[in-house]
């Protein structure tokens, strides 16, 4: 995938603090970060944030995004409802690497109540810097695209 230095980020209240930390990290690495909120620790429904960010990533504007909620699970479920999105909830470097190599994920979801910052830094770096392997995995991605037509 086009490793452009633009990325979308979003969270609910449970991921807000981690979102702010990841945003700082990405900006210090030269990324242009589009922040879809939320902008405080006040309670907000994660599907609403997932919907707007995922729609933007599906339109390739920008072509990758990161969503954070308490577990990363709700964000991945919601984002995966948007056509063109492959959202992967990753919890270590290996899952982050494989979510790119095999799944060509365009959204990374993270659990703000589950992961520590050091692990998150490694996950984000790995996910951003790993390219899709293609080959047999491309056929499987196409099979997922076919499911979207059902
Ligand atoms: C919010 O309490 C929590 O349910 C949400 O952040 C997320 O973990 C859902 O999957």
Coordinates of C-alpha atoms and ligand atoms in Angstrom, one line a residue:
X1 CA 0.0 0.0 0.0
X2 CA 0.9 3.6 -0.8
X3 CA 2.9 4.5 2.4
X4 CA 1.7 8.1 2.4
X5 CA 2.5 10.1 5.4
X6 CA -1.1 11.0 6.1
X7 CA -3.3 9.2 8.6
X8 CA -6.7 9.5 10.2
X9 CA -7.2 8.9 14.0
X10 CA -10.3 8.7 16.2
X11 CA -11.4 7.3 19.5
X12 CA -14.3 7.2 22.0
X13 CA -13.8 8.4 25.6
X14 CA -12.1 5.2 26.6
X15 CA -9.5 5.7 23.9
X16 CA -9.1 9.4 24.2
X17 CA -5.9 9.6 26.2
X18 CA -4.2 7.0 24.1
X19 CA -5.4 8.8 20.9
X20 CA -3.7 12.0 22.1
X21 CA -0.5 10.2 22.8
X22 CA -0.4 8.4 19.4
X23 CA -1.2 11.6 17.6
X24 CA 1.8 13.3 19.2
X25 CA 3.9 10.4 18.3
X26 CA 2.8 10.4 14.7
X27 CA 3.2 14.1 14.3
X28 CA 6.7 13.9 15.7
X29 CA 7.4 11.2 12.9
X30 CA 6.3 13.7 10.3
X31 CA 2.7 12.4 9.7
X32 CA -0.1 14.7 8.8
X33 CA -2.8 13.5 11.2
X34 CA -6.5 14.1 10.7
X35 CA -8.3 13.8 14.0
X36 CA -11.9 12.7 14.0
X37 CA -12.4 13.1 17.7
X38 CA -13.5 12.6 20.4
X39 CA -11.9 15.6 22.0
X40 CA -12.4 14.8 25.7
X41 CA -13.0 12.0 28.2
X42 CA -16.8 12.7 28.1
X43 CA -18.8 9.6 27.1
X44 CA -19.4 9.2 23.4
X45 CA -20.7 6.3 21.3
X46 CA -17.8 4.6 19.4
X47 CA -19.9 3.6 16.3
X48 CA -20.4 7.3 15.4
X49 CA -16.6 8.0 15.4
X50 CA -15.9 4.7 13.6
X51 CA -18.5 5.6 10.9
X52 CA -17.0 9.0 9.9
X53 CA -13.4 7.9 10.0
X54 CA -14.0 4.7 8.1
X55 CA -16.0 6.5 5.4
X56 CA -13.1 8.8 5.0
X57 CA -10.5 5.9 4.8
X58 CA -12.8 4.0 2.4
X59 CA -12.7 7.1 0.1
X60 CA -8.8 7.0 0.5
X61 CA -8.8 10.4 2.2
X62 CA -6.4 9.4 3.8
X63 CA -5.9 5.8 3.0
X64 CA -5.2 4.5 6.5
X65 CA -6.6 5.2 9.9
X66 CA -6.3 4.2 13.6
X67 CA -9.4 3.9 15.9
X68 CA -9.2 3.4 19.7
X69 CA -11.9 2.4 22.2
X70 CA -11.7 0.5 25.5
X71 CA -10.9 -2.8 23.9
X72 CA -10.5 -2.0 20.2
X73 CA -13.3 -4.5 19.6
X74 CA -16.3 -2.2 19.2
X75 CA -14.3 0.1 16.8
X76 CA -13.3 -2.9 14.6
X77 CA -16.8 -4.3 14.5
X78 CA -18.3 -0.9 13.5
X79 CA -15.5 0.1 11.0
X80 CA -15.8 -3.2 9.2
X81 CA -19.4 -2.5 8.4
X82 CA -18.2 0.2 5.9
X83 CA -17.5 -1.1 2.4
X84 CA -13.8 -1.1 1.6
X85 CA -12.7 -1.3 5.2
X86 CA -10.5 -3.9 6.7
X87 CA -10.2 -3.1 10.3
X88 CA -7.9 -5.2 12.5
X89 CA -7.8 -5.1 16.3
X90 CA -4.1 -5.7 17.1
X91 CA -2.6 -6.4 20.5
X92 CA 1.1 -7.0 19.8
X93 CA 3.7 -6.6 17.1
X94 CA 3.0 -10.0 15.5
X95 CA -0.7 -9.3 15.0
X96 CA 0.1 -5.8 13.7
X97 CA 2.6 -7.3 11.2
X98 CA 0.2 -10.0 10.0
X99 CA -2.7 -7.5 9.8
X100 CA -0.8 -5.8 7.1
X101 CA 1.1 -8.7 5.4
X102 CA -1.9 -11.0 5.1
X103 CA -5.0 -8.9 5.6
X104 CA -4.0 -5.6 4.0
X105 CA -5.8 -3.8 6.8
X106 CA -6.5 -0.2 6.3
X107 CA -7.7 0.5 9.8
X108 CA -5.8 -0.4 13.0
X109 CA -7.9 -0.7 16.1
X110 CA -6.5 -0.6 19.6
X111 CA -7.7 -1.1 23.2
X112 CA -7.0 1.9 25.3
X113 CA -8.0 0.0 28.4
X114 CA -5.9 -3.0 27.5
X115 CA -2.6 -1.9 26.1
X116 CA 0.3 0.0 27.6
X117 CA 2.0 2.9 25.6
X118 CA 5.2 1.1 24.9
X119 CA 3.4 -1.8 23.3
X120 CA 1.2 0.6 21.4
X121 CA 4.2 2.4 20.0
X122 CA 5.6 -0.8 18.6
X123 CA 2.2 -1.9 17.2
X124 CA 1.7 1.4 15.4
X125 CA 5.2 1.6 14.0
X126 CA 5.0 -2.0 12.7
X127 CA 1.5 -1.6 11.2
X128 CA 2.5 1.6 9.4
X129 CA 5.7 0.2 8.0
X130 CA 4.7 -3.2 6.9
X131 CA 3.5 -3.7 3.3
X132 CA 0.8 -6.1 2.1
X133 CA 2.3 -9.4 0.8
X134 CA -0.2 -9.9 -2.0
X135 CA -0.1 -13.3 -3.8
X136 CA -2.5 -15.8 -2.3
X137 CA -3.6 -13.2 0.2
X138 CA -4.9 -10.9 -2.6
X139 CA -7.3 -13.7 -3.6
X140 CA -8.6 -13.9 0.0
X141 CA -9.1 -10.1 0.2
X142 CA -11.1 -10.4 -3.0
X143 CA -13.2 -13.1 -1.4
X144 CA -13.9 -10.6 1.4
X145 CA -14.8 -8.0 -1.2
X146 CA -17.3 -10.5 -2.6
X147 CA -18.9 -10.9 0.8
X148 CA -19.6 -7.1 0.8
X149 CA -21.9 -7.6 -2.2
X150 CA -24.2 -10.0 -0.3
Ligands
LIG1 C1 -17.0 2.0 26.4 O1 -17.3 1.8 27.8 C2 -16.5 0.7 25.8 O2 -17.6 -0.2 25.7 C3 -15.9 1.0 24.4 O3 -14.9 1.8 24.6 C4 -15.4 -0.2 23.7 O4 -14.5 -0.9 24.4 C5 -16.3 -1.1 23.0 O5 -16.0 -2.1 22.3

